[in-house]
Coordinates of C-alpha atoms and ligand atoms in Angstrom, one line a residue:
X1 CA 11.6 10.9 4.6
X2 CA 11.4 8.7 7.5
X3 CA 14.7 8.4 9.1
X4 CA 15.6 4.5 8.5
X5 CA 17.5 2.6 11.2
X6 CA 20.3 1.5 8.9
X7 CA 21.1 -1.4 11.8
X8 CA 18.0 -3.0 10.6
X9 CA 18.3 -2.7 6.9
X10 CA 19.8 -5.5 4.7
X11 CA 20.6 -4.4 1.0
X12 CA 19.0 -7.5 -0.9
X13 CA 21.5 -9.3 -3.0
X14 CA 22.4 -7.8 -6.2
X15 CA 19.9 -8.3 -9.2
X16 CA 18.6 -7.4 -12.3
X17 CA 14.5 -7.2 -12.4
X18 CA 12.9 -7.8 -15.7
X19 CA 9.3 -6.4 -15.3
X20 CA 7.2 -8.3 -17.8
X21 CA 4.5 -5.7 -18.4
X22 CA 6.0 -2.5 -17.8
X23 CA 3.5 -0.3 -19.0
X24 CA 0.6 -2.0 -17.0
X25 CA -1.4 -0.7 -14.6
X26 CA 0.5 -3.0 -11.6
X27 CA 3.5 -2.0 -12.6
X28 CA 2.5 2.0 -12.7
X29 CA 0.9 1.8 -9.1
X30 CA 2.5 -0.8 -7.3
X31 CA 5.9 -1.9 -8.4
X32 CA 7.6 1.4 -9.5
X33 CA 6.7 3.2 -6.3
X34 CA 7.8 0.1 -4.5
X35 CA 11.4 -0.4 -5.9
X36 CA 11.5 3.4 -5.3
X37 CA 10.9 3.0 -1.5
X38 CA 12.9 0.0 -1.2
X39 CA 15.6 2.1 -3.1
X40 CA 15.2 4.9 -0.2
X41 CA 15.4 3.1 2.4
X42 CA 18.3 1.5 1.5
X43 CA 17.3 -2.3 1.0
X44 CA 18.5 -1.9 -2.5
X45 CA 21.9 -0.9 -2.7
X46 CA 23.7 0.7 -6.1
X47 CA 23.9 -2.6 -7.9
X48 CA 20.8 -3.4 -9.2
X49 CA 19.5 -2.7 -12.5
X50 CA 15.3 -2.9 -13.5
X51 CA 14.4 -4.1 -18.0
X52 CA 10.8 -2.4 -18.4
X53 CA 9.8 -5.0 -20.7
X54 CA 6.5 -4.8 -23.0
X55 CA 6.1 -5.4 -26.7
X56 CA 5.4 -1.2 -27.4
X57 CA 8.5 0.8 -28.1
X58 CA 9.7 3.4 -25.4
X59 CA 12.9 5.3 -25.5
X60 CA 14.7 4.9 -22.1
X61 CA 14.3 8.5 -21.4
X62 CA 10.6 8.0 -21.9
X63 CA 10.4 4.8 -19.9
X64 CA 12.0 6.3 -16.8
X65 CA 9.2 9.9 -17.2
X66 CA 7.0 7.0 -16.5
X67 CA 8.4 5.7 -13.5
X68 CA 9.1 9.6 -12.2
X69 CA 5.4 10.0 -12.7
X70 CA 4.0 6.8 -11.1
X71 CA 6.2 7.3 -8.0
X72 CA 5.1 11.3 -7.7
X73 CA 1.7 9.5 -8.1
X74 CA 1.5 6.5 -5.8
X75 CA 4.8 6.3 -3.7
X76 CA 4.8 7.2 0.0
X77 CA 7.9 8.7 -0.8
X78 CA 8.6 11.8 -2.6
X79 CA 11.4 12.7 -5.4
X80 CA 13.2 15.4 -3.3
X81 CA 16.3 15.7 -5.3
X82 CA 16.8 16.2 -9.4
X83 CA 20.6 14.4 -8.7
X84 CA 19.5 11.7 -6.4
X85 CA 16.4 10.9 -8.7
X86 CA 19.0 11.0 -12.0
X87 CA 20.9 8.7 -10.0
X88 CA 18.1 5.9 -9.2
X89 CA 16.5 6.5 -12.7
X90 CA 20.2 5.6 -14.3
X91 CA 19.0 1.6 -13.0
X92 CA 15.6 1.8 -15.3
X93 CA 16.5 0.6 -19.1
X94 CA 13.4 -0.1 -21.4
X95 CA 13.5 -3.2 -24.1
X96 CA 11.0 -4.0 -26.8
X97 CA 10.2 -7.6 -26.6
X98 CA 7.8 -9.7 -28.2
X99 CA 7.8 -12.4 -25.5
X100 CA 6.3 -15.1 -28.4
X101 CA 10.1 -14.7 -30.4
X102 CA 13.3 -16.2 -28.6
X103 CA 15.1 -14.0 -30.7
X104 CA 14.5 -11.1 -28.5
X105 CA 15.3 -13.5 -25.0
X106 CA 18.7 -13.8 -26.7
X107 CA 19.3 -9.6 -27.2
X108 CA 17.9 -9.6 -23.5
X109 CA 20.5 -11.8 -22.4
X110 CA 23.3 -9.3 -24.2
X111 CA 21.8 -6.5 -22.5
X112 CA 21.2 -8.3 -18.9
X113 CA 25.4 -9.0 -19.3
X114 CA 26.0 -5.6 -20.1
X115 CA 23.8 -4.5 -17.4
X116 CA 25.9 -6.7 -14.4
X117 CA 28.9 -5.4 -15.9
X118 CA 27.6 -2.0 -15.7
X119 CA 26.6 -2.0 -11.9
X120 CA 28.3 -5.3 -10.4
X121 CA 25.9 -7.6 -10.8
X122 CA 26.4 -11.0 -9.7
X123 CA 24.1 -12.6 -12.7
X124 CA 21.0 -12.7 -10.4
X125 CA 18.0 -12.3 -12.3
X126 CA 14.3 -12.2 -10.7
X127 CA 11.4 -11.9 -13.2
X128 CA 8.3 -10.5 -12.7
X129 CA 5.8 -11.5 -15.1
X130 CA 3.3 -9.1 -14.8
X131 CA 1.0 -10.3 -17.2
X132 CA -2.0 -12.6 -18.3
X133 CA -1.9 -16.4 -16.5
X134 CA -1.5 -17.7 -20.2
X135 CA 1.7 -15.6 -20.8
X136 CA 3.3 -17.4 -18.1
X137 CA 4.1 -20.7 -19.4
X138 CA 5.4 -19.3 -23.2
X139 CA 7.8 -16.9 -20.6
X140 CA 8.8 -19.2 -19.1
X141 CA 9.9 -21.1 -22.0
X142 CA 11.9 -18.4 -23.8
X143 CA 13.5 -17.4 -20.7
X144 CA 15.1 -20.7 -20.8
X145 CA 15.5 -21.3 -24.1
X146 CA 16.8 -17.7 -25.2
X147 CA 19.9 -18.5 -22.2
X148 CA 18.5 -16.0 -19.8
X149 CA 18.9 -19.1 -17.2
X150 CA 22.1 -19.7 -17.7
X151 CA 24.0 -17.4 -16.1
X152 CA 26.0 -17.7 -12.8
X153 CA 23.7 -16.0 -10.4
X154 CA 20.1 -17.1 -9.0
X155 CA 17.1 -17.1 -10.7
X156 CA 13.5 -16.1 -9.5
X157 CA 10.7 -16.2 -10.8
X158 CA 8.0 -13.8 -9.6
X159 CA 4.3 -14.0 -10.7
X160 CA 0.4 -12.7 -9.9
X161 CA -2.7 -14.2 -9.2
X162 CA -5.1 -15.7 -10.6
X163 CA -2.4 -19.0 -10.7
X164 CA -5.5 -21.1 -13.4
X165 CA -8.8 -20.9 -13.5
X166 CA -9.9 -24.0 -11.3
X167 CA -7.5 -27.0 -10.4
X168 CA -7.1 -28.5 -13.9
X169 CA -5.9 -24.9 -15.5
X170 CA -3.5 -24.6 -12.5
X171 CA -2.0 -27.6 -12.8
X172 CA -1.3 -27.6 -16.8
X173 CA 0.2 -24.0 -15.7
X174 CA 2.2 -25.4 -12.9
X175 CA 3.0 -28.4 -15.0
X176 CA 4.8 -25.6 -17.5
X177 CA 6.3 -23.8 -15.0
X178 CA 8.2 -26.8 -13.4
X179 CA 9.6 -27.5 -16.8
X180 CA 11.7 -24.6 -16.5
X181 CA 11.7 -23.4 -13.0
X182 CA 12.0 -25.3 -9.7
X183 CA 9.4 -24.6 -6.7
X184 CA 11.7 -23.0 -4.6
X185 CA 12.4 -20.4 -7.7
X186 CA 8.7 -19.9 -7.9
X187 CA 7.3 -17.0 -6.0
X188 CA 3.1 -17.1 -6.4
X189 CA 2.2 -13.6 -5.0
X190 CA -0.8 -13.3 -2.9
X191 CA -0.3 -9.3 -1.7
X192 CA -2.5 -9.8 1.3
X193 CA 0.5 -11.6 3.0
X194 CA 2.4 -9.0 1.8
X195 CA 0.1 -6.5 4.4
X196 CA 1.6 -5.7 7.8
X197 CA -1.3 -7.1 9.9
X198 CA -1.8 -10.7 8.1
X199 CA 1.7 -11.0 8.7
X200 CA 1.2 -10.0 12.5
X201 CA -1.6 -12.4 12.6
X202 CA 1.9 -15.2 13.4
X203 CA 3.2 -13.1 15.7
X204 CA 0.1 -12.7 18.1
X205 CA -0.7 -16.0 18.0
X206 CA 2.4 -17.4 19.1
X207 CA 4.0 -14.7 20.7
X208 CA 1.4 -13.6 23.4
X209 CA 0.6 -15.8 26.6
X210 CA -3.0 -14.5 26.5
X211 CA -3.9 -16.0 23.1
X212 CA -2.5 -19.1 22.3
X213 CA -3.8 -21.1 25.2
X214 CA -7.2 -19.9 24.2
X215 CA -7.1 -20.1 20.5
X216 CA -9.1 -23.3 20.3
X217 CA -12.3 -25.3 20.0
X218 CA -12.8 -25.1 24.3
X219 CA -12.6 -21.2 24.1
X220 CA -13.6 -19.7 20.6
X221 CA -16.9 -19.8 19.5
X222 CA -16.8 -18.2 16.0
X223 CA -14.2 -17.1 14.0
X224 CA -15.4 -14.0 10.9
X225 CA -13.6 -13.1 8.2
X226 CA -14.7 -10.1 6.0
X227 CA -13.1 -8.3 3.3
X228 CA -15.2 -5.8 2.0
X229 CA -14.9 -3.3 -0.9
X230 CA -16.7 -0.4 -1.7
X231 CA -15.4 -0.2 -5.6
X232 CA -17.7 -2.1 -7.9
X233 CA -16.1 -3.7 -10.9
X234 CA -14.6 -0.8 -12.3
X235 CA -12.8 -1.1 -15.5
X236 CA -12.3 -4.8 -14.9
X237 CA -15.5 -6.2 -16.0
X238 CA -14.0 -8.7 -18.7
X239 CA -11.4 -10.1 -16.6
X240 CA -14.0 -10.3 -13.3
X241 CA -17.1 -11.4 -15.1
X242 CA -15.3 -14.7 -15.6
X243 CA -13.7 -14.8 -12.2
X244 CA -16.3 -13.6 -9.7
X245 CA -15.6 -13.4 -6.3
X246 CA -14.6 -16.9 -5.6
X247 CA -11.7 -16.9 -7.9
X248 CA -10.8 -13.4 -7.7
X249 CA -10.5 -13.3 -3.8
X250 CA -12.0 -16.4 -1.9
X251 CA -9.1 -19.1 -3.6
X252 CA -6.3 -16.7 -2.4
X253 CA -7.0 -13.9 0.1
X254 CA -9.2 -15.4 2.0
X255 CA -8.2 -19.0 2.1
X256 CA -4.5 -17.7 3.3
X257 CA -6.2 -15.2 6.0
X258 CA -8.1 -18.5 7.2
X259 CA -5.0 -20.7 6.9
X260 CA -3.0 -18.6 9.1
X261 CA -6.2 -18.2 11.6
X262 CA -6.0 -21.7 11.7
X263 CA -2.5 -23.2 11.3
X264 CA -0.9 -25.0 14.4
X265 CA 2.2 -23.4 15.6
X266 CA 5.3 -24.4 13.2
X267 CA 8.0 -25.9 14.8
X268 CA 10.6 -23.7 12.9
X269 CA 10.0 -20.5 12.0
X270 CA 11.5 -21.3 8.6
X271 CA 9.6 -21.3 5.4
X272 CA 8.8 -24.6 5.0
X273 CA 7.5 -25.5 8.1
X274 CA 5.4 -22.5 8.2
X275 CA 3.6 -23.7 4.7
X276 CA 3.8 -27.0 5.7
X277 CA 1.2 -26.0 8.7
X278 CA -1.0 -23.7 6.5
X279 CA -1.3 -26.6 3.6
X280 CA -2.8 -28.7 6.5
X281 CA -5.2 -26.4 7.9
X282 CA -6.7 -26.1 4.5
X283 CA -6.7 -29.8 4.0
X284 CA -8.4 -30.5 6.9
X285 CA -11.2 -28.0 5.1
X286 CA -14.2 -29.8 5.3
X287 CA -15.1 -30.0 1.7
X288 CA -18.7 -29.3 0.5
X289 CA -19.2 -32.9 -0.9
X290 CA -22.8 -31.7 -2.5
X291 CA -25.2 -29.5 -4.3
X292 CA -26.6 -29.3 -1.1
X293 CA -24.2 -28.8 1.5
X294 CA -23.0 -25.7 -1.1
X295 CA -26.5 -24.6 -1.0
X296 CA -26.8 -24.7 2.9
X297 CA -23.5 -23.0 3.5
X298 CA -22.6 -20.5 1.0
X299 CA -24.1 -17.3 -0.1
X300 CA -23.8 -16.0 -4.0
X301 CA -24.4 -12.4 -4.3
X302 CA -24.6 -10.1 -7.3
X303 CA -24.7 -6.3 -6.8
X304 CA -27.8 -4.5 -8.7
X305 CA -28.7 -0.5 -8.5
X306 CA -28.2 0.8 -5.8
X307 CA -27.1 4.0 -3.6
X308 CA -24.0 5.3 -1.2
X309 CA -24.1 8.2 0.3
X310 CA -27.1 9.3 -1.5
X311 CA -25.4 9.2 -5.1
X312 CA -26.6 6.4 -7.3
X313 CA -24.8 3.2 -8.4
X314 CA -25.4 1.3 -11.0
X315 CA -26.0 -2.3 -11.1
X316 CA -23.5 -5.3 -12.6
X317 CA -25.4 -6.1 -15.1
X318 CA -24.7 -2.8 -16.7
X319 CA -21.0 -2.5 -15.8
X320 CA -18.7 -2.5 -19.2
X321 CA -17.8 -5.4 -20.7
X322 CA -20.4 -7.5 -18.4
X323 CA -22.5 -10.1 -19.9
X324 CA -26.2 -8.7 -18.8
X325 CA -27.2 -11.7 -18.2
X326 CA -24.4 -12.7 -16.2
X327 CA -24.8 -15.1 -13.1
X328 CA -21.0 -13.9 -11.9
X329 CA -21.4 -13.7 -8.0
X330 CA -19.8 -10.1 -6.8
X331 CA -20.4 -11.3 -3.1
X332 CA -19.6 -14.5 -1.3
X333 CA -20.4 -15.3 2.4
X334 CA -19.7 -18.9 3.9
X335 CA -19.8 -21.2 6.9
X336 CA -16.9 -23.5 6.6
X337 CA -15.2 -25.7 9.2
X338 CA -11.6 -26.8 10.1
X339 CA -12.5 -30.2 10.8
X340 CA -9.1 -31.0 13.1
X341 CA -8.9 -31.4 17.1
X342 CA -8.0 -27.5 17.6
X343 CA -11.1 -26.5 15.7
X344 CA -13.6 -28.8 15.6
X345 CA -17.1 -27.5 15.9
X346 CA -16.3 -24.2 14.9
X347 CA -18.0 -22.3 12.0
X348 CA -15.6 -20.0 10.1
X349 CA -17.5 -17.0 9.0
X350 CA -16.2 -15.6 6.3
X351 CA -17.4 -12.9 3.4
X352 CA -16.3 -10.6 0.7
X353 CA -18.3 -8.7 -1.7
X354 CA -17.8 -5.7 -4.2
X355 CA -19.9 -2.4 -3.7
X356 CA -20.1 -3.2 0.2
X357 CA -20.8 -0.3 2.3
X358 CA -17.3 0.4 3.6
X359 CA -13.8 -0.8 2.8
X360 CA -12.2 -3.3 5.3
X361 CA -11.0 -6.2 5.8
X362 CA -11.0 -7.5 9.2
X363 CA -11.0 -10.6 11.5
X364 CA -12.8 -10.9 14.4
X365 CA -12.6 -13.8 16.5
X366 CA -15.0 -14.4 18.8
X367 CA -14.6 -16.2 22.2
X368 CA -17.0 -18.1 24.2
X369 CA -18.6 -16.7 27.6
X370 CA -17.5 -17.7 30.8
X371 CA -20.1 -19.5 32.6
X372 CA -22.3 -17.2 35.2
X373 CA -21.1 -17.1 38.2
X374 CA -22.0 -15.8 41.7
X375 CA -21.5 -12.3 41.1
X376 CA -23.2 -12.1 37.8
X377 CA -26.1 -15.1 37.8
X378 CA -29.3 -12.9 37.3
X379 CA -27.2 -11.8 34.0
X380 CA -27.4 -13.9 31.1
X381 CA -26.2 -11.1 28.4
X382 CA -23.0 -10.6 28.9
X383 CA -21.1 -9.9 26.0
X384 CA -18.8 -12.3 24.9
X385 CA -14.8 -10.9 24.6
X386 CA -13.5 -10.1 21.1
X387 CA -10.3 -10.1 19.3
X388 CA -10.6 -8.4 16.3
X389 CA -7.5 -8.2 14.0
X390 CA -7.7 -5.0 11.3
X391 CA -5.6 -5.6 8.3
X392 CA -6.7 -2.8 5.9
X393 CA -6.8 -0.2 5.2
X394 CA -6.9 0.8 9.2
X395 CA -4.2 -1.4 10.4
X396 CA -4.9 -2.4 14.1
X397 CA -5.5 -4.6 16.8
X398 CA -8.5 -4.6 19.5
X399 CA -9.7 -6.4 22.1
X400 CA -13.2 -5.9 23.5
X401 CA -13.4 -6.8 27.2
X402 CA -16.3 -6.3 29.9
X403 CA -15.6 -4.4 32.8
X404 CA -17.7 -2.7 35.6
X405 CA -19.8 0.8 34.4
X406 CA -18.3 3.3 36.1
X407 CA -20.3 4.8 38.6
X408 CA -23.1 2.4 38.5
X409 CA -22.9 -0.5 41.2
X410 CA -23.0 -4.2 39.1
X411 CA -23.3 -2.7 36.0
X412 CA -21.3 -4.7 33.9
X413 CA -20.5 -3.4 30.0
X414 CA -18.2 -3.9 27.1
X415 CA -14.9 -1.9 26.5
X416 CA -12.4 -2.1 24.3
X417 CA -8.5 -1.8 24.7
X418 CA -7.1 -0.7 21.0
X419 CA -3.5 -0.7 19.9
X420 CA -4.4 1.8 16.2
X421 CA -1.2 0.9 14.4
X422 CA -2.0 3.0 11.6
X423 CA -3.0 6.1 14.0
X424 CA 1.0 6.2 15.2
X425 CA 2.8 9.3 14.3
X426 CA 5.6 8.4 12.1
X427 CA 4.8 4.8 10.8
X428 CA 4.8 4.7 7.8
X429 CA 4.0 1.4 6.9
X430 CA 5.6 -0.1 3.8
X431 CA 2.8 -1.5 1.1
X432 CA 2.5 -5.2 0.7
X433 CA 4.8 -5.2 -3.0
X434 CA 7.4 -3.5 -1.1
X435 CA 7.5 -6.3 1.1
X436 CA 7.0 -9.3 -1.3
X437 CA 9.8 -7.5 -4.2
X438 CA 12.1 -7.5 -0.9
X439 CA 11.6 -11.0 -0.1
X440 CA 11.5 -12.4 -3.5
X441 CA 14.9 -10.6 -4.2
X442 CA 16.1 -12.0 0.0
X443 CA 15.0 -15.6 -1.1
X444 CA 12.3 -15.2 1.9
X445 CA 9.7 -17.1 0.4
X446 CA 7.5 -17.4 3.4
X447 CA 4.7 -14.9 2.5
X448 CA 4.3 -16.5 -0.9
X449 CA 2.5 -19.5 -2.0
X450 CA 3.6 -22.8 -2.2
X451 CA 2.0 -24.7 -5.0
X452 CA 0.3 -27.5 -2.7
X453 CA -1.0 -24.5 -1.2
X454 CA -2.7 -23.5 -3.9
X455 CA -3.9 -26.7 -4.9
X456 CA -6.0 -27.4 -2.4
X457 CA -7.4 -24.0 -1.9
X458 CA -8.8 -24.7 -5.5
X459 CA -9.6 -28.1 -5.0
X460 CA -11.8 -26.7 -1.6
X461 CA -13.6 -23.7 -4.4
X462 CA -14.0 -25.7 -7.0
X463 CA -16.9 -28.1 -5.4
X464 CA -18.4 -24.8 -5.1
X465 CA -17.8 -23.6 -8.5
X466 CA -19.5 -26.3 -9.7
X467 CA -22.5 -26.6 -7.2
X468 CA -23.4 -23.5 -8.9
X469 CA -22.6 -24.3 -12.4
X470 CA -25.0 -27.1 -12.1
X471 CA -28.0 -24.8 -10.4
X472 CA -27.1 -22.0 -13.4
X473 CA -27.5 -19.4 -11.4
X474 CA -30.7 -20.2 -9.3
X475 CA -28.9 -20.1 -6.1
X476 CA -27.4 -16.5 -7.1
X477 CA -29.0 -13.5 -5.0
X478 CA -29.2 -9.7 -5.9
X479 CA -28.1 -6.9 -3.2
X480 CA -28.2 -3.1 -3.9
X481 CA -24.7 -2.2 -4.2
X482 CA -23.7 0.0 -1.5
X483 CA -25.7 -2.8 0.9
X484 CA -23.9 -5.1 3.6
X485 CA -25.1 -8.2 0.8
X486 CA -27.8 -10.8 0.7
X487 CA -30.1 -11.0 3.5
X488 CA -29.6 -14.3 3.8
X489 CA -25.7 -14.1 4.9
X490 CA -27.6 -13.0 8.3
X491 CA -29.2 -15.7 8.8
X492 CA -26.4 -18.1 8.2
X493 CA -25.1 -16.7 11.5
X494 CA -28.5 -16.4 13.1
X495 CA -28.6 -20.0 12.3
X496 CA -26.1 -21.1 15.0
X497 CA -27.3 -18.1 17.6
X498 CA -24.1 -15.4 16.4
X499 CA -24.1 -12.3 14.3
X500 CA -22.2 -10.5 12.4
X501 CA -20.2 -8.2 14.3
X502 CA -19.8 -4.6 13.4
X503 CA -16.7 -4.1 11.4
X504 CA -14.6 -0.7 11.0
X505 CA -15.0 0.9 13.4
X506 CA -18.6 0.4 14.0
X507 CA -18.7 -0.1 17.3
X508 CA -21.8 -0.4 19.4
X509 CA -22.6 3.0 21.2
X510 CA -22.5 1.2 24.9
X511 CA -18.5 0.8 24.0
X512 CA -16.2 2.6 26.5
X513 CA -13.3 3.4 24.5
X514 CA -10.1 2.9 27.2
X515 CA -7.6 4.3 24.7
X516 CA -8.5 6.6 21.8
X517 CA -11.8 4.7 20.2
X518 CA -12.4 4.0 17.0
X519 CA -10.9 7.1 14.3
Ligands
BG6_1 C1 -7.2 -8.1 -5.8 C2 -8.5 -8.4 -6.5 O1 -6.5 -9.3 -5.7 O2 -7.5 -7.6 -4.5 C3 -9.4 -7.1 -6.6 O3 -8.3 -8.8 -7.8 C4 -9.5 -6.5 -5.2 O4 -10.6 -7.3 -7.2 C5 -8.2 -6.3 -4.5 O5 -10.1 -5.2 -5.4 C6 -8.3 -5.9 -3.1 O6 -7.1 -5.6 -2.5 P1 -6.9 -4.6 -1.4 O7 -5.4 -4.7 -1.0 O8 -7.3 -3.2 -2.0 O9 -7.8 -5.0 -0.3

C-alpha cells in the first residue's frame, strides 16, 4: 500500500451510504473498490456504515463475499489482512427493498438508526441511486415519505447519468427531484470530472504564466477534443441503441471537457463561481439553429464490420439487442464555436466514437504560428506549438515546441517536452468514483453538475437530435469499426486548413523526444 501522508487526509464526515443497486454492475466495479480505497487511505474513518440495497435477497455474510470479491477484482488496493478486512466488511449490511413500497423506507429508517447508534453516526445519510433515470423520481419520493429525511444529520443525494433523455425528460426528472431534494443536496455525477487530468485542466490554466495570457482567440487557432474507445457496444446494446453517442457522451463528457476548456477564470475558487463560469461558456454555444447548419457541422457515424489487429469485428447492426435497422450514431465529430470575446472565431474540434482504433481521450490545443521572421522567412512550414492535455487512460501533459535540429545549421523541427503523470513510480492515482464518493460525502460539489448545467448542454444536443430525426437517418455514415470514423470528419478540419492531430502517443517520426517520448 502506498504510504498516505496522513497531514493531507481529511476523514469525510460521518455517514451512512445506501447504494441503490447493490448488485449492479457499477456498484461491483466502481463503488465497492472505491469505498475500499477511500477506507485505506484513511478518508473514511470507523464511523461510517454502507445498506447494499436491491430488491433480491442476500444474507449479509453473502452481501459482503461480494464486495471481498469486487475489490480483489477491480481495487488498486489489495485485501492484505483477514482481521483488517473483517473489520471494514463489519460497515457493509444488505436490505431487501422493493423501492415502489414505503413500507420498506420505514424498516430502512429503523435500521439506518440502529446503524448510527452502532458506529456514531451523526444521522448523515448520502444515497446513491444506482439505478434506471426513471427509478429516480419514485426514490426520491419514498425516501421522503418513508422519514429517511428526517433525521438530524445531512442528506445527499448522489445519482448517474443519463439525467433525461433530451430537455423535456430532464426537466419532468428534475422537476421530481426538487420536490424532495434541494440543488445543493443533488450531486449529478459525470465521472470524467471525477479523472485527475480534467480536474488539472483548472489548475494549468490559471495557475501557469505561460498559458493563460495565450489561452485566447489572438493566440489559439484550434482547439480538438477526442475521446475515443476501442469497445463496441458490448452488452449494452438496449440501453445504447436509444442513446447513441450524443446522449451517452457528447451531453456530459464532452460538453464539461469543452466547458472547462473554455470557461473564464472564476473569481472564487468556490463551487459556485466555478459552475457559474462553465454554465456560461456553454451558453455562449453557438446553437445549430437548422437542418443545415447540423448538416454542415456535425458528423453521425455508425460502426459496420470491420477489423483490429487482424481479428474481425462485427458490425452494430448485429450487436445484441440492436435494432438492425438502427440509425443510432456510434460516432460523433463536430465543429462548434464559443461565440464570446475570448473565443471568437475559433472552431472547437471535438469527436468520440465507439470501436475507434485506440482508447484515449485527449485534448490538444492548438496555437497559432508566429509570423516569419528574419531568421526563418524562406520557411513557411513551421509547425505550429501544441498543448496537448491526456486525460485517459495515459494521464499526461505535453507541449510540442520547435527548436533548432541538432547538428544541422537552420534546421528547425518539432520537439516535445512531456511531464507522463501516469509513467511516475509510485502514483497511484485514485479512480474518478473515489474522488466524486469523497466529495459528495465532503459536501464538495464542484466536480458535479449543476442542473442549469445540464440544461443547456441538452438544450445545445437536442437541435441536433432533431436535425437528424427529421433527415431519418440520411445524414448517418458507416465506418469499419476498428477505423479512425467517417471520412468526412477529415474534411471538416481540412475545411478550415487544420487536421487532426495524432492522438496517443502517435507522434510524428521527426519528433525529438526531450524527456522520455511517448510509452
Ligand atoms: C460512460 C459511457 O459514461 O463512459 C460509456 O456510458 C463509455 O459508453 C464510458 O464507455 C467511457 O468512460 P471511460 O472512463 O472508460 O473513458
Amino acid at each position: 500500500m502506498t504510504e498516505v501522508n496522513k497531514h493531507e487526509t481529511i476523514a469525510a464526515e460521518g455517514a451512512v451510504y445506501y447504494l441503490f443497486g447493490a448488485t449492479g454492475d457499477l456498484a461491483r466495479r466502481k463503488l465497492f473498490p472505491a469505498l475500499f480505497s477511500l477506507y485505506k487511505e484513511g478518508k473514511l474513518a470507523e464511523d461510517f456504515a454502507v445498506v447494499g440495497l436491491a430488491r433480491r435477497p442476500r444474507t449479509n455474510e453473502q452481501f459482503r463475499a461480494d464486495v471481498h470479491e469486487s475489490i480483489a477484482e477491480f481495487c488498486r488496493y489489495k485485501v492484505e489482512d483477514a482481521e483488517k478486512w473483517e473489520r471494514f466488511a463489519s460497515h457493509f449490511v444488505y436490505m431487501s427493498l422493493d423501492i415502489n413500497n414505503v413500507d420498506g423506507f420505514r424498516e430502512l429508517d429503523r435500521l439506518s438508526k440502529e446503524l448510527d447508534a452502532q458506529f456514531g453516526i451523526p444521522g448523515n445519510r448520502l444515497f446513491y441511486l444506482a439505478l434506471a433515470p426513471e427509478l429516480f423520481g419514485p426514490v426520491s419520493f419514498n425516501l421522503r415519505d418513508g422519514g429517511m429525511l428526517d433525521s438530524h444529520g445531512w442528506n445527499r443525494l448522489v445519482i448517474e447519468k443519463p439525467f433525461g433523455y433530451d430537455l423535456e425528460s430532464a426537466r419532468k426528472l428534475n422537476a421530481q427531484l426538487s420536490q424532495v431534494f434541494k440543488e445543493e443536496e443533488i450531486y449529478r455525477i459525470d465521472h470524467y470530472l471525477g479523472k485527475e487530468m480534467v480536474q488539472n485542466i483548472e489548475v494549468l490554466r490559471f495557475s501557469n504564466a505561460f498559458f493563460e495570457p495565450l489561452w485566447n482567440n489572438k493566440h489559439i487557432a484550434n482547439v480538438q477534443i477526442t475521446l475515443s474507445e476501442t469497445v463496441g457496444v458490448e452488452e449494452r446494446g438496449g440501453y445504447y441503441d436509444k442513446s447513441g453517442a450524443l446522449r451517452d457522451m457528447v451531453q456530459n463528457h464532452m460538453m464539461q471537457m469543452l466547458s472547462m476548456i473554455a470557461m473564464e477564470p472564476p473569481s472564487r475558487l468556490h463551487p459556485e463561481d466555478i459552475r457559474d463560469e462553465k454554465v456560461k461558456a456553454l451558453r455562449s454555444l453557438r446553437p445549430f439553429e437548422s437542418g443545415e447548419a447540423v448538416a454542415a457541422n456535425v458528423i453521425r457515424g455508425q460502426y459496420s464490420e470491420g477489423e483490429s489487429k487482424g481479428k474481425p469485428l462485427t458490425g452494430y447492426r448485429q450487436e445484441d439487442s440492436v435494432n438492425p435497422q438502427s440509425a443510432t450514431e456510434t460516432y460523433f465529430a463536430a465543429r462548434v464555436f464559443v461565440d464570446n470575446f475570448r473565443w471568437a472565431g475559433v472552431p472547437f474540434y471535438i469527436r468520440t466514437g465507439k470501436r475507434l482504433p485506440v482508447k484515449t481521450t485527449e485534448v490538444v490545443i492548438e496555437f497559432k504560428n508566429v509570423p516569419d521572421n528574419i531568421l526563418f522567412a524562406n520557411r513557411h512550414d513551421l509547425a505550429p506549438n501544441l498543448l496537448v492535455i491526456r486525460v485517459n487512460p495515459m494521464e499526461g501533459i505535453y507541449i510540442k515546441i520547435n527548436a533548432k535540429k541538432p547538428g544541422v545549421d537552420n534546421v528547425v523541427q518539432p520537439v516535445s517536452m512531456e511531464f507522463c503523470q501516469s509513467c511516475q513510480v509510485g502514483i497511484n492515482t485514485p479512480e474518478a468514483y473515489e474522488r466524486l464518493i469523497y466529495d459528495a460525502a465532503r459536501g464538495e460539489s464542484t466536480y458535479f453538475t449543476r442542473w442549469d448545467e445540464v440544461a443547456q448542454a441538452w438544450s445545445f444536443v437536442d437541435r441536433i437530435a432533431d436535425a437528424w430525426r427529421e433527415d431519418g437517418g440520411a445524414s448517418l455514415q458507416l465506418y469499419p469499426a476498428g477505423s479512425w470514423g467517417p471520412e468526412r470528419t477529415d474534411k471538416l478540419l481540412a475545411q478550415d486548413g487544420f487536421h487532426w492531430w495524432p492522438v496517443n502517443g502517435q507522434a510524428e517520426d521527426n519528433v525529438i523526444w526531450i524527456s522520455g517520448g511517448p510509452k
